Amino acid sequence: MSASPRFDAVHTANTRKPRQIERILGQDGRPLPVSAIFGMNTFSLDVMEEKLPRPVFKRVTACVKEGAPLETDVADAVAHGVKEWALENGCSHFTHWFQPMTGGTAEKHDAFLTFARDGSAIERFTGAMLIQSEPDASSFPSGGSRTTFEARGYTAWDPSSPMFIRETANGKTLCIPSAFVSYTGEALDKKTPLLRSMQAVDNAAQDLLEALGHERTRVTASLGCEQEYFLVDRAYWALRPDLAIADRTVVGAAPPKGQSLDDHYFGHIAPRVQAYMQDVEQELYKLGVPAKTRHNEVAPGQFELAPVFREANVGVDHNQLIMEVLRRVAIEHDFKVLLHEKPFANINGSGKHNNWSLSTMGENLLEPGKTPNQNLRFLAVLSATLLGVQRYGGLLRASVASHGNDFRLGANEAPPAIMSVFLGEMLTQIFDALEQGDVLPENAEQAVLELGVDNLPTVAKDNTDRNRTSPMAFTGNKFEFRAVGSQQNPAWPCTVLNTIVAEGLKQLTAWIASEGSALKAIKKAVRESSPVRFEGDGYSEEWVTEALNRGLLNLRKTPAALDQLRRDTVIKLFADHDVLTPIEVEGRYNVLVEQYLTQVSIEVDALKIVVDEMILPVSLADRASLADGLGKLLDLKAKGIPVDTGPDVARLKSMSASLTELTRARSALDVAVAEAGHDAHACAAKVVPAAGEVRAAADALEGLVTDSVWPLPKYREMLFLV
Ligand code: ADP
Ligand code: MG
């Protein structure tokens, strides 16, 4: 043991070995391939087929694939089947697994254990228990809507997302992906509005398909979330109260190397990290989450995991599981995973790119097709999407608003807070031609040919290159919504995206009817949405000015963004598409504002702890010992011994200046907190900048105080993993 816990942590972190993980072995003692373990802990359609009587299975399939309602007798049969399966696999408990408005997941476990009439113990699980269960809803946020109506809520299985078994050290639990609603049917969670928005976009897309002369067929929104995260060694984490409390370093001077060399992105993955990733993947495979890619990200210590996309509600569940597994497995590898949008200042933040599209059973509607007819449909859906973003860009911005994400959006490293769409060169030419093109032939199919859309499939994918500065980029056959924060539940941004696109599609369908021509309708949509198309550098200052001229919103901070939820047009949009009632919108607004205030106040608390209990005392002591030393030198000087006290005085001076500044900023923070009170706008305007000033002074001291006494692990130590 050295005298410094920090140096001990450095030693510990640098001498750890990659953790050998337990592979699942086959009969022959060799590790099973992924295909053999994939989904082994999910009650998938395959398992259901095996466990359920044929007619029941057919009706369940209809629920899962076509969204048909779940009848009681089917629920009973499924409940019986899943109970057998869960017991065979060693489960003792079940839980409805749901996504309250807090943003995380929640669960309440119940044992299968019940007692028969004769008093003997048996395991029981019925359709009624599967369809709904009653958690005590009172401690989940509702934003006030619950007091207006009904105090109790229930959770109900979402049959389109498979049940799964979660394994923990001493047992297994059957988890039932569920929606959470009040008894009066109000959504109390993130899943219910998502499911409603999927219905809305399905309805609107089917109407459009019909108007275009295509067959009506179910359309689903798809979602694949690329998840970025940081890893830090647990030994460092334990010495950083800010990481423990706020998941983010509220102080810390930039490391000398940082990401300036750009050598981390796609670089060699450190062995310990690779072992962790493999462990995470194995856990995810068991849960049927198709983890596909892993790589280093831009910042040191930053990584990414992306699964293969699924129907949006399953995609959301998968993302929740990914975050849960990342957290759980990290501990076993002596890491802590940081899912916060901005764990380290001056280092890239983390996002969650939401890849999104619309498809029928067999076709991606955002995929340029082979025939002019398919391509007309493609242009229609694409222009309808743009129209939605044009009209509701502010709402889209609001859907990603959080205190954590405020450090990222517009911070010259992440998409700006201005919502625009990147289409790529080829599509831009086509859209420009549509916008201006009075010369296009009346015949839509002919026009599509002339526009050159039929050449798209071959070139579009490579051509829709990497404009990383766009918040919403078309990437060949899907949109990538990049403004989403890394720790956010993607359900809400996806709900908003589905809803605004549903509106775009609905408008387009109406125009087809009124104009009597699909092409004219598309042109109208292209014209109206023209301002939202932007191909240039989204990080540049010029774009901020230009966007303003184009009339686009630039809502830099969360409270301003959240105000969008109070606009009449937004409230009406949600009501028109049966996604949220006005009361539900109001409830969500209240919860989000409250969350913002809480997040800011947690960070302020963390900052106070770190400054008052660690940085100030250590810095004062260090200054005192400098002063002692100087005193001794001056004594010598007085005795006529020639010593140069210049360096000591200079150091003492700069340290004193920094201490004075820290003390000033620290008092100013208290004043700002008191003045802002419970007002989110004031919090953003006063408290957040005041905290920034405290941080700046603390970081200056980090560069002055003797390294061996500095208590907090430094960026240069935490960020580079071996
Ligand atoms: P890129 O490298 O351009 O980001 P990838 O093909 O690696 O593209 O895909 C990134 C993510 O997008 C993955 O999660 C992938 O499953 C998802 N994705 C691909 N196609 C679709 C789609 N049609 N709908 C939703 N997500 C998709
Ligand atoms: Mg991508």
mmCIF file with all atom_site columns, N, CA and C in Angstrom, residues 200-214 216 219 358 365 376-377 379-381 383-385 387 391 500-525 577:
data_model
loop_
_atom_site.group_PDB
_atom_site.id
_atom_site.type_symbol
_atom_site.label_atom_id
_atom_site.label_alt_id
_atom_site.label_comp_id
_atom_site.label_asym_id
_atom_site.label_entity_id
_atom_site.label_seq_id
_atom_site.pdbx_PDB_ins_code
_atom_site.Cartn_x
_atom_site.Cartn_y
_atom_site.Cartn_z
_atom_site.occupancy
_atom_site.B_iso_or_equiv
_atom_site.pdbx_formal_charge
_atom_site.auth_seq_id
_atom_site.auth_comp_id
_atom_site.auth_asym_id
_atom_site.auth_atom_id
_atom_site.pdbx_PDB_model_num
ATOM 1   N N  . ALA A 1 200 ? -50.180 4.384  -35.193 1.00 0.00 ? 200 ALA A N  1
ATOM 2   C CA . ALA A 1 200 ? -50.474 5.609  -35.951 1.00 0.00 ? 200 ALA A CA 1
ATOM 3   C C  . ALA A 1 200 ? -49.722 5.636  -37.273 1.00 0.00 ? 200 ALA A C  1
ATOM 4   N N  . VAL A 1 201 ? -48.449 5.280  -37.218 1.00 0.00 ? 201 VAL A N  1
ATOM 5   C CA . VAL A 1 201 ? -47.653 5.355  -38.444 1.00 0.00 ? 201 VAL A CA 1
ATOM 6   C C  . VAL A 1 201 ? -48.065 4.218  -39.387 1.00 0.00 ? 201 VAL A C  1
ATOM 7   N N  . ASP A 1 202 ? -48.478 3.113  -38.817 1.00 0.00 ? 202 ASP A N  1
ATOM 8   C CA . ASP A 1 202 ? -49.000 2.001  -39.621 1.00 0.00 ? 202 ASP A CA 1
ATOM 9   C C  . ASP A 1 202 ? -50.257 2.458  -40.374 1.00 0.00 ? 202 ASP A C  1
ATOM 10  N N  . ASN A 1 203 ? -51.208 3.037  -39.652 1.00 0.00 ? 203 ASN A N  1
ATOM 11  C CA . ASN A 1 203 ? -52.447 3.511  -40.288 1.00 0.00 ? 203 ASN A CA 1
ATOM 12  C C  . ASN A 1 203 ? -52.146 4.503  -41.404 1.00 0.00 ? 203 ASN A C  1
ATOM 13  N N  . ALA A 1 204 ? -51.309 5.502  -41.072 1.00 0.00 ? 204 ALA A N  1
ATOM 14  C CA . ALA A 1 204 ? -51.035 6.561  -42.042 1.00 0.00 ? 204 ALA A CA 1
ATOM 15  C C  . ALA A 1 204 ? -50.303 6.006  -43.263 1.00 0.00 ? 204 ALA A C  1
ATOM 16  N N  . ALA A 1 205 ? -49.388 5.078  -43.031 1.00 0.00 ? 205 ALA A N  1
ATOM 17  C CA . ALA A 1 205 ? -48.624 4.511  -44.146 1.00 0.00 ? 205 ALA A CA 1
ATOM 18  C C  . ALA A 1 205 ? -49.536 3.664  -45.035 1.00 0.00 ? 205 ALA A C  1
ATOM 19  N N  . GLN A 1 206 ? -50.448 2.937  -44.414 1.00 0.00 ? 206 GLN A N  1
ATOM 20  C CA . GLN A 1 206 ? -51.359 2.114  -45.223 1.00 0.00 ? 206 GLN A CA 1
ATOM 21  C C  . GLN A 1 206 ? -52.265 2.990  -46.087 1.00 0.00 ? 206 GLN A C  1
ATOM 22  N N  . ASP A 1 207 ? -52.718 4.098  -45.530 1.00 0.00 ? 207 ASP A N  1
ATOM 23  C CA . ASP A 1 207 ? -53.542 5.021  -46.315 1.00 0.00 ? 207 ASP A CA 1
ATOM 24  C C  . ASP A 1 207 ? -52.759 5.552  -47.509 1.00 0.00 ? 207 ASP A C  1
ATOM 25  N N  . LEU A 1 208 ? -51.488 5.873  -47.251 1.00 0.00 ? 208 LEU A N  1
ATOM 26  C CA . LEU A 1 208 ? -50.670 6.389  -48.340 1.00 0.00 ? 208 LEU A CA 1
ATOM 27  C C  . LEU A 1 208 ? -50.452 5.308  -49.406 1.00 0.00 ? 208 LEU A C  1
ATOM 28  N N  . LEU A 1 209 ? -50.142 4.101  -48.941 1.00 0.00 ? 209 LEU A N  1
ATOM 29  C CA . LEU A 1 209 ? -49.926 3.012  -49.900 1.00 0.00 ? 209 LEU A CA 1
ATOM 30  C C  . LEU A 1 209 ? -51.149 2.872  -50.803 1.00 0.00 ? 209 LEU A C  1
ATOM 31  N N  . GLU A 1 210 ? -52.314 2.937  -50.187 1.00 0.00 ? 210 GLU A N  1
ATOM 32  C CA . GLU A 1 210 ? -53.554 2.804  -50.958 1.00 0.00 ? 210 GLU A CA 1
ATOM 33  C C  . GLU A 1 210 ? -53.687 3.950  -51.961 1.00 0.00 ? 210 GLU A C  1
ATOM 34  N N  . ALA A 1 211 ? -53.404 5.152  -51.479 1.00 0.00 ? 211 ALA A N  1
ATOM 35  C CA . ALA A 1 211 ? -53.521 6.315  -52.370 1.00 0.00 ? 211 ALA A CA 1
ATOM 36  C C  . ALA A 1 211 ? -52.555 6.213  -53.545 1.00 0.00 ? 211 ALA A C  1
ATOM 37  N N  . LEU A 1 212 ? -51.461 5.512  -53.329 1.00 0.00 ? 212 LEU A N  1
ATOM 38  C CA . LEU A 1 212 ? -50.473 5.353  -54.403 1.00 0.00 ? 212 LEU A CA 1
ATOM 39  C C  . LEU A 1 212 ? -50.788 4.150  -55.286 1.00 0.00 ? 212 LEU A C  1
ATOM 40  N N  . GLY A 1 213 ? -51.882 3.483  -54.973 1.00 0.00 ? 213 GLY A N  1
ATOM 41  C CA . GLY A 1 213 ? -52.270 2.337  -55.790 1.00 0.00 ? 213 GLY A CA 1
ATOM 42  C C  . GLY A 1 213 ? -51.623 1.028  -55.370 1.00 0.00 ? 213 GLY A C  1
ATOM 43  N N  . HIS A 1 214 ? -51.038 1.003  -54.166 1.00 0.00 ? 214 HIS A N  1
ATOM 44  C CA . HIS A 1 214 ? -50.459 -0.246 -53.654 1.00 0.00 ? 214 HIS A CA 1
ATOM 45  C C  . HIS A 1 214 ? -51.473 -0.936 -52.757 1.00 0.00 ? 214 HIS A C  1
ATOM 46  N N  . ARG A 1 216 ? -52.978 -2.450 -49.389 1.00 0.00 ? 216 ARG A N  1
ATOM 47  C CA . ARG A 1 216 ? -52.868 -2.126 -47.965 1.00 0.00 ? 216 ARG A CA 1
ATOM 48  C C  . ARG A 1 216 ? -52.225 -3.304 -47.255 1.00 0.00 ? 216 ARG A C  1
ATOM 49  N N  . VAL A 1 219 ? -47.653 -1.977 -41.865 1.00 0.00 ? 219 VAL A N  1
ATOM 50  C CA . VAL A 1 219 ? -46.354 -1.297 -41.938 1.00 0.00 ? 219 VAL A CA 1
ATOM 51  C C  . VAL A 1 219 ? -45.812 -1.148 -40.513 1.00 0.00 ? 219 VAL A C  1
ATOM 52  N N  . LEU A 1 358 ? -39.288 2.329  -42.059 1.00 0.00 ? 358 LEU A N  1
ATOM 53  C CA . LEU A 1 358 ? -40.658 1.799  -42.115 1.00 0.00 ? 358 LEU A CA 1
ATOM 54  C C  . LEU A 1 358 ? -40.660 0.660  -43.121 1.00 0.00 ? 358 LEU A C  1
ATOM 55  N N  . LEU A 1 365 ? -39.696 0.441  -46.896 1.00 0.00 ? 365 LEU A N  1
ATOM 56  C CA . LEU A 1 365 ? -40.287 1.531  -47.678 1.00 0.00 ? 365 LEU A CA 1
ATOM 57  C C  . LEU A 1 365 ? -39.296 2.669  -47.930 1.00 0.00 ? 365 LEU A C  1
ATOM 58  N N  . LEU A 1 376 ? -41.577 5.692  -56.736 1.00 0.00 ? 376 LEU A N  1
ATOM 59  C CA . LEU A 1 376 ? -42.520 6.757  -56.427 1.00 0.00 ? 376 LEU A CA 1
ATOM 60  C C  . LEU A 1 376 ? -42.916 6.638  -54.949 1.00 0.00 ? 376 LEU A C  1
ATOM 61  N N  . ARG A 1 377 ? -43.129 5.412  -54.529 1.00 0.00 ? 377 ARG A N  1
ATOM 62  C CA . ARG A 1 377 ? -43.467 5.141  -53.130 1.00 0.00 ? 377 ARG A CA 1
ATOM 63  C C  . ARG A 1 377 ? -42.320 5.576  -52.220 1.00 0.00 ? 377 ARG A C  1
ATOM 64  N N  . LEU A 1 379 ? -40.052 7.875  -52.810 1.00 0.00 ? 379 LEU A N  1
ATOM 65  C CA . LEU A 1 379 ? -40.009 9.338  -52.743 1.00 0.00 ? 379 LEU A CA 1
ATOM 66  C C  . LEU A 1 379 ? -41.131 9.880  -51.870 1.00 0.00 ? 379 LEU A C  1
ATOM 67  N N  . ALA A 1 380 ? -42.270 9.223  -51.937 1.00 0.00 ? 380 ALA A N  1
ATOM 68  C CA . ALA A 1 380 ? -43.409 9.670  -51.133 1.00 0.00 ? 380 ALA A CA 1
ATOM 69  C C  . ALA A 1 380 ? -43.087 9.535  -49.646 1.00 0.00 ? 380 ALA A C  1
ATOM 70  N N  . VAL A 1 381 ? -42.599 8.365  -49.240 1.00 0.00 ? 381 VAL A N  1
ATOM 71  C CA . VAL A 1 381 ? -42.316 8.135  -47.815 1.00 0.00 ? 381 VAL A CA 1
ATOM 72  C C  . VAL A 1 381 ? -41.180 9.045  -47.344 1.00 0.00 ? 381 VAL A C  1
ATOM 73  N N  . SER A 1 383 ? -40.269 11.986 -48.622 1.00 0.00 ? 383 SER A N  1
ATOM 74  C CA . SER A 1 383 ? -40.679 13.394 -48.529 1.00 0.00 ? 383 SER A CA 1
ATOM 75  C C  . SER A 1 383 ? -41.650 13.594 -47.370 1.00 0.00 ? 383 SER A C  1
ATOM 76  N N  . ALA A 1 384 ? -42.452 12.581 -47.082 1.00 0.00 ? 384 ALA A N  1
ATOM 77  C CA . ALA A 1 384 ? -43.366 12.690 -45.940 1.00 0.00 ? 384 ALA A CA 1
ATOM 78  C C  . ALA A 1 384 ? -42.576 12.773 -44.631 1.00 0.00 ? 384 ALA A C  1
ATOM 79  N N  . THR A 1 385 ? -41.487 12.025 -44.563 1.00 0.00 ? 385 THR A N  1
ATOM 80  C CA . THR A 1 385 ? -40.640 12.070 -43.362 1.00 0.00 ? 385 THR A CA 1
ATOM 81  C C  . THR A 1 385 ? -40.052 13.473 -43.192 1.00 0.00 ? 385 THR A C  1
ATOM 82  N N  . LEU A 1 387 ? -41.231 16.187 -44.333 1.00 0.00 ? 387 LEU A N  1
ATOM 83  C CA . LEU A 1 387 ? -42.314 17.111 -44.005 1.00 0.00 ? 387 LEU A CA 1
ATOM 84  C C  . LEU A 1 387 ? -42.594 17.079 -42.496 1.00 0.00 ? 387 LEU A C  1
ATOM 85  N N  . ARG A 1 391 ? -42.179 20.301 -39.996 1.00 0.00 ? 391 ARG A N  1
ATOM 86  C CA . ARG A 1 391 ? -43.263 20.889 -39.206 1.00 0.00 ? 391 ARG A CA 1
ATOM 87  C C  . ARG A 1 391 ? -43.056 20.733 -37.703 1.00 0.00 ? 391 ARG A C  1
ATOM 88  N N  . ILE A 1 500 ? -44.581 12.138 -35.916 1.00 0.00 ? 500 ILE A N  1
ATOM 89  C CA . ILE A 1 500 ? -44.437 13.245 -36.884 1.00 0.00 ? 500 ILE A CA 1
ATOM 90  C C  . ILE A 1 500 ? -44.404 12.699 -38.310 1.00 0.00 ? 500 ILE A C  1
ATOM 91  N N  . VAL A 1 501 ? -43.891 11.492 -38.470 1.00 0.00 ? 501 VAL A N  1
ATOM 92  C CA . VAL A 1 501 ? -43.903 10.900 -39.808 1.00 0.00 ? 501 VAL A CA 1
ATOM 93  C C  . VAL A 1 501 ? -45.333 10.482 -40.166 1.00 0.00 ? 501 VAL A C  1
ATOM 94  N N  . ALA A 1 502 ? -46.071 9.981  -39.196 1.00 0.00 ? 502 ALA A N  1
ATOM 95  C CA . ALA A 1 502 ? -47.479 9.652  -39.446 1.00 0.00 ? 502 ALA A CA 1
ATOM 96  C C  . ALA A 1 502 ? -48.197 10.899 -39.963 1.00 0.00 ? 502 ALA A C  1
ATOM 97  N N  . GLU A 1 503 ? -47.907 12.039 -39.365 1.00 0.00 ? 503 GLU A N  1
ATOM 98  C CA . GLU A 1 503 ? -48.535 13.294 -39.788 1.00 0.00 ? 503 GLU A CA 1
ATOM 99  C C  . GLU A 1 503 ? -48.099 13.661 -41.213 1.00 0.00 ? 503 GLU A C  1
ATOM 100 N N  . GLY A 1 504 ? -46.800 13.494 -41.489 1.00 0.00 ? 504 GLY A N  1
ATOM 101 C CA . GLY A 1 504 ? -46.300 13.765 -42.839 1.00 0.00 ? 504 GLY A CA 1
ATOM 102 C C  . GLY A 1 504 ? -46.991 12.875 -43.872 1.00 0.00 ? 504 GLY A C  1
ATOM 103 N N  . LEU A 1 505 ? -47.126 11.605 -43.521 1.00 0.00 ? 505 LEU A N  1
ATOM 104 C CA . LEU A 1 505 ? -47.760 10.655 -44.440 1.00 0.00 ? 505 LEU A CA 1
ATOM 105 C C  . LEU A 1 505 ? -49.232 11.010 -44.663 1.00 0.00 ? 505 LEU A C  1
ATOM 106 N N  . LYS A 1 506 ? -49.873 11.399 -43.569 1.00 0.00 ? 506 LYS A N  1
ATOM 107 C CA . LYS A 1 506 ? -51.290 11.748 -43.649 1.00 0.00 ? 506 LYS A CA 1
ATOM 108 C C  . LYS A 1 506 ? -51.492 12.976 -44.553 1.00 0.00 ? 506 LYS A C  1
ATOM 109 N N  . GLN A 1 507 ? -50.616 13.951 -44.369 1.00 0.00 ? 507 GLN A N  1
ATOM 110 C CA . GLN A 1 507 ? -50.696 15.160 -45.186 1.00 0.00 ? 507 GLN A CA 1
ATOM 111 C C  . GLN A 1 507 ? -50.490 14.835 -46.660 1.00 0.00 ? 507 GLN A C  1
ATOM 112 N N  . LEU A 1 508 ? -49.521 13.974 -46.906 1.00 0.00 ? 508 LEU A N  1
ATOM 113 C CA . LEU A 1 508 ? -49.222 13.621 -48.294 1.00 0.00 ? 508 LEU A CA 1
ATOM 114 C C  . LEU A 1 508 ? -50.422 12.926 -48.935 1.00 0.00 ? 508 LEU A C  1
ATOM 115 N N  . THR A 1 509 ? -51.022 12.025 -48.182 1.00 0.00 ? 509 THR A N  1
ATOM 116 C CA . THR A 1 509 ? -52.200 11.312 -48.690 1.00 0.00 ? 509 THR A CA 1
ATOM 117 C C  . THR A 1 509 ? -53.317 12.309 -49.012 1.00 0.00 ? 509 THR A C  1
ATOM 118 N N  . ALA A 1 510 ? -53.491 13.273 -48.122 1.00 0.00 ? 510 ALA A N  1
ATOM 119 C CA . ALA A 1 510 ? -54.528 14.280 -48.355 1.00 0.00 ? 510 ALA A CA 1
ATOM 120 C C  . ALA A 1 510 ? -54.211 15.084 -49.621 1.00 0.00 ? 510 ALA A C  1
ATOM 121 N N  . TRP A 1 511 ? -52.956 15.415 -49.812 1.00 0.00 ? 511 TRP A N  1
ATOM 122 C CA . TRP A 1 511 ? -52.568 16.173 -51.003 1.00 0.00 ? 511 TRP A CA 1
ATOM 123 C C  . TRP A 1 511 ? -52.751 15.354 -52.281 1.00 0.00 ? 511 TRP A C  1
ATOM 124 N N  . ILE A 1 512 ? -52.489 14.062 -52.176 1.00 0.00 ? 512 ILE A N  1
ATOM 125 C CA . ILE A 1 512 ? -52.692 13.227 -53.371 1.00 0.00 ? 512 ILE A CA 1
ATOM 126 C C  . ILE A 1 512 ? -54.163 13.322 -53.791 1.00 0.00 ? 512 ILE A C  1
ATOM 127 N N  . ALA A 1 513 ? -55.035 13.306 -52.790 1.00 0.00 ? 513 ALA A N  1
ATOM 128 C CA . ALA A 1 513 ? -56.461 13.409 -53.091 1.00 0.00 ? 513 ALA A CA 1
ATOM 129 C C  . ALA A 1 513 ? -56.805 14.786 -53.651 1.00 0.00 ? 513 ALA A C  1
ATOM 130 N N  . SER A 1 514 ? -56.279 15.823 -53.020 1.00 0.00 ? 514 SER A N  1
ATOM 131 C CA . SER A 1 514 ? -56.685 17.170 -53.445 1.00 0.00 ? 514 SER A CA 1
ATOM 132 C C  . SER A 1 514 ? -56.024 17.588 -54.761 1.00 0.00 ? 514 SER A C  1
ATOM 133 N N  . GLU A 1 515 ? -54.794 17.149 -54.974 1.00 0.00 ? 515 GLU A N  1
ATOM 134 C CA . GLU A 1 515 ? -54.082 17.543 -56.192 1.00 0.00 ? 515 GLU A CA 1
ATOM 135 C C  . GLU A 1 515 ? -54.367 16.590 -57.346 1.00 0.00 ? 515 GLU A C  1
ATOM 136 N N  . GLY A 1 516 ? -54.851 15.412 -56.982 1.00 0.00 ? 516 GLY A N  1
ATOM 137 C CA . GLY A 1 516 ? -55.145 14.419 -58.010 1.00 0.00 ? 516 GLY A CA 1
ATOM 138 C C  . GLY A 1 516 ? -53.902 13.790 -58.621 1.00 0.00 ? 516 GLY A C  1
ATOM 139 N N  . SER A 1 517 ? -52.736 13.990 -57.976 1.00 0.00 ? 517 SER A N  1
ATOM 140 C CA . SER A 1 517 ? -51.510 13.404 -58.533 1.00 0.00 ? 517 SER A CA 1
ATOM 141 C C  . SER A 1 517 ? -50.490 13.192 -57.422 1.00 0.00 ? 517 SER A C  1
ATOM 142 N N  . ALA A 1 518 ? -49.899 11.999 -57.418 1.00 0.00 ? 518 ALA A N  1
ATOM 143 C CA . ALA A 1 518 ? -48.908 11.687 -56.391 1.00 0.00 ? 518 ALA A CA 1
ATOM 144 C C  . ALA A 1 518 ? -47.685 12.582 -56.550 1.00 0.00 ? 518 ALA A C  1
ATOM 145 N N  . LEU A 1 519 ? -47.293 12.796 -57.779 1.00 0.00 ? 519 LEU A N  1
ATOM 146 C CA . LEU A 1 519 ? -46.088 13.581 -58.011 1.00 0.00 ? 519 LEU A CA 1
ATOM 147 C C  . LEU A 1 519 ? -46.262 15.022 -57.524 1.00 0.00 ? 519 LEU A C  1
ATOM 148 N N  . LYS A 1 520 ? -47.436 15.568 -57.818 1.00 0.00 ? 520 LYS A N  1
ATOM 149 C CA . LYS A 1 520 ? -47.686 16.940 -57.349 1.00 0.00 ? 520 LYS A CA 1
ATOM 150 C C  . LYS A 1 520 ? -47.656 17.005 -55.827 1.00 0.00 ? 520 LYS A C  1
ATOM 151 N N  . ALA A 1 521 ? -48.205 15.983 -55.203 1.00 0.00 ? 521 ALA A N  1
ATOM 152 C CA . ALA A 1 521 ? -48.211 15.945 -53.732 1.00 0.00 ? 521 ALA A CA 1
ATOM 153 C C  . ALA A 1 521 ? -46.787 15.865 -53.199 1.00 0.00 ? 521 ALA A C  1
ATOM 154 N N  . ILE A 1 522 ? -45.998 15.013 -53.821 1.00 0.00 ? 522 ILE A N  1
ATOM 155 C CA . ILE A 1 522 ? -44.599 14.872 -53.382 1.00 0.00 ? 522 ILE A CA 1
ATOM 156 C C  . ILE A 1 522 ? -43.865 16.207 -53.549 1.00 0.00 ? 522 ILE A C  1
ATOM 157 N N  . LYS A 1 523 ? -44.093 16.829 -54.698 1.00 0.00 ? 523 LYS A N  1
ATOM 158 C CA . LYS A 1 523 ? -43.458 18.134 -54.938 1.00 0.00 ? 523 LYS A CA 1
ATOM 159 C C  . LYS A 1 523 ? -43.818 19.136 -53.849 1.00 0.00 ? 523 LYS A C  1
ATOM 160 N N  . LYS A 1 524 ? -45.070 19.128 -53.491 1.00 0.00 ? 524 LYS A N  1
ATOM 161 C CA . LYS A 1 524 ? -45.520 20.048 -52.438 1.00 0.00 ? 524 LYS A CA 1
ATOM 162 C C  . LYS A 1 524 ? -44.772 19.775 -51.130 1.00 0.00 ? 524 LYS A C  1
ATOM 163 N N  . ALA A 1 525 ? -44.648 18.494 -50.811 1.00 0.00 ? 525 ALA A N  1
ATOM 164 C CA . ALA A 1 525 ? -43.948 18.119 -49.576 1.00 0.00 ? 525 ALA A CA 1
ATOM 165 C C  . ALA A 1 525 ? -42.477 18.506 -49.652 1.00 0.00 ? 525 ALA A C  1
ATOM 166 N N  . HIS A 1 577 ? -53.381 11.691 -33.595 1.00 0.00 ? 577 HIS A N  1
ATOM 167 C CA . HIS A 1 577 ? -52.892 10.361 -33.955 1.00 0.00 ? 577 HIS A CA 1
ATOM 168 C C  . HIS A 1 577 ? -53.091 9.349  -32.827 1.00 0.00 ? 577 HIS A C  1
#
